[in-house]
Amino acid sequence: MTSSDPAARAAQVLSRPFSLGGLTVPNRIAMAPMTREFSPGGVPGADVAEYYARRAAGGVGLIITEGTYVDHPAAGTSGAVPRFHGEDALGGWQRVVEAVHAAGGTIMPQLWHVGMAREAGAPPFPDAPPSGPSGLALDGTPSGHAMTQQDLDDVIAAFAEAARAAERIGFDGIELHGAHGYLIDQFLWSGTNRRTDAYGGDLVARTRFAAEIVAACRAAVSPDFPILFRMSQWKMGNYEARLADTPEELDAIVAPLTAAGVSSFHASTRRYWLPEFEDSDLNLAGWVKKLSGLPTVTVGSVGLDNEFIQAFQGKQAGVAGIDRLLDRMERDEFDLVAVGRALLGDPEWAAKIFEGRTGELVPFDASMLRTLS
């Protein structure tokens, strides 16, 4: 039975521990992965460790780091986004892990390959061409390299090695970035995957690359080491794009990934309260949980009154209540909630929610993106 007092209700619903594989997350609040570009040469420093540790000390149960590049020349498109390979970068990440654990949190790196989102000539490897399933950008124009079987094998191996390294240096799990129009998602989406081999065609065939990455990562880590898979319908610059128009189509995507060894899905939406399909109020995370039987993480404008596009256009976000979120969590529609911009604005957002100090919440402003605070 939940409390009628709003603060007590939030604390009761969100402070419950949750098990993911062999990991116990101390509460239901996760920090969403957000690219910050404060790692010169791809190496996270002491400021990055302090940034994540502040959120853990502020009550966040699970930190999901910003996207980190796997060891493949075409994986990245910035020299300031952290790498997840090389002794220097992994040493920096180990210090991040230690700081977060010391603050009472758990942490997973998000492993990332940008695919065709890479800008030609960009660092960290300027000579590497943008690479994807069919060499097509998100708008359908040919602008890069269609990946060969050797390319696919190399990328799969890079993800597996990153997963192995994550467990070795003390991370609590990993998240695979399969959303937002980056490489893994480019294989899932018919708009960018025009292949005629085993990695293209119908929905199930388009999941093969993602499933092989999941399976390789699962084989590289302990059986109970959590593997999260982030997915979305929308793509950067194409917010109406959809992988699945029906629950049946969504099931065709999540079933092979579940079978390959995913522990939990992180379903990225821009507004968590919107229903995904007609005739049901379930959001994307709710549908994925129903279809896969696995735990899910929801995300999308939690605690704020506008979505990230407006915020990045310079429109300040106001603080919003989370009653709708609590309603859905009480129904077990999803299991964890990832908070993004609200945690950039206020590292103590979680603690203030738990303690009923909502009047002290600091709203997010786009100017906060310019510093790592």
PDB file of C-alpha atoms in Angstrom, residues 2 34 40 67 98 125 141 149 211 227 242 259 334 365:
ATOM      1  CA  THR A   2       1.478   3.346  -1.042  1.00  0.00           C
ATOM      2  CA  MET A  34      24.780  11.902 -21.860  1.00  0.00           C
ATOM      3  CA  PRO A  40      40.872  15.142 -23.851  1.00  0.00           C
ATOM      4  CA  GLY A  67      28.878   6.804 -24.640  1.00  0.00           C
ATOM      5  CA  GLU A  98      36.370   3.505  -7.644  1.00  0.00           C
ATOM      6  CA  PHE A 125      41.203   8.446 -36.481  1.00  0.00           C
ATOM      7  CA  THR A 141      22.348   9.504 -48.939  1.00  0.00           C
ATOM      8  CA  GLN A 149      32.075  -9.329 -43.177  1.00  0.00           C
ATOM      9  CA  ALA A 211      22.375 -10.211 -31.485  1.00  0.00           C
ATOM     10  CA  ILE A 227      24.196  -6.485 -20.177  1.00  0.00           C
ATOM     11  CA  ARG A 242      10.182   3.791 -36.151  1.00  0.00           C
ATOM     12  CA  ALA A 259      17.858 -15.003 -26.556  1.00  0.00           C
ATOM     13  CA  PHE A 334       9.004  -0.770 -16.008  1.00  0.00           C
ATOM     14  CA  ASP A 365      19.605  25.214 -18.250  1.00  0.00           C
TER      15      ASP A 365
END
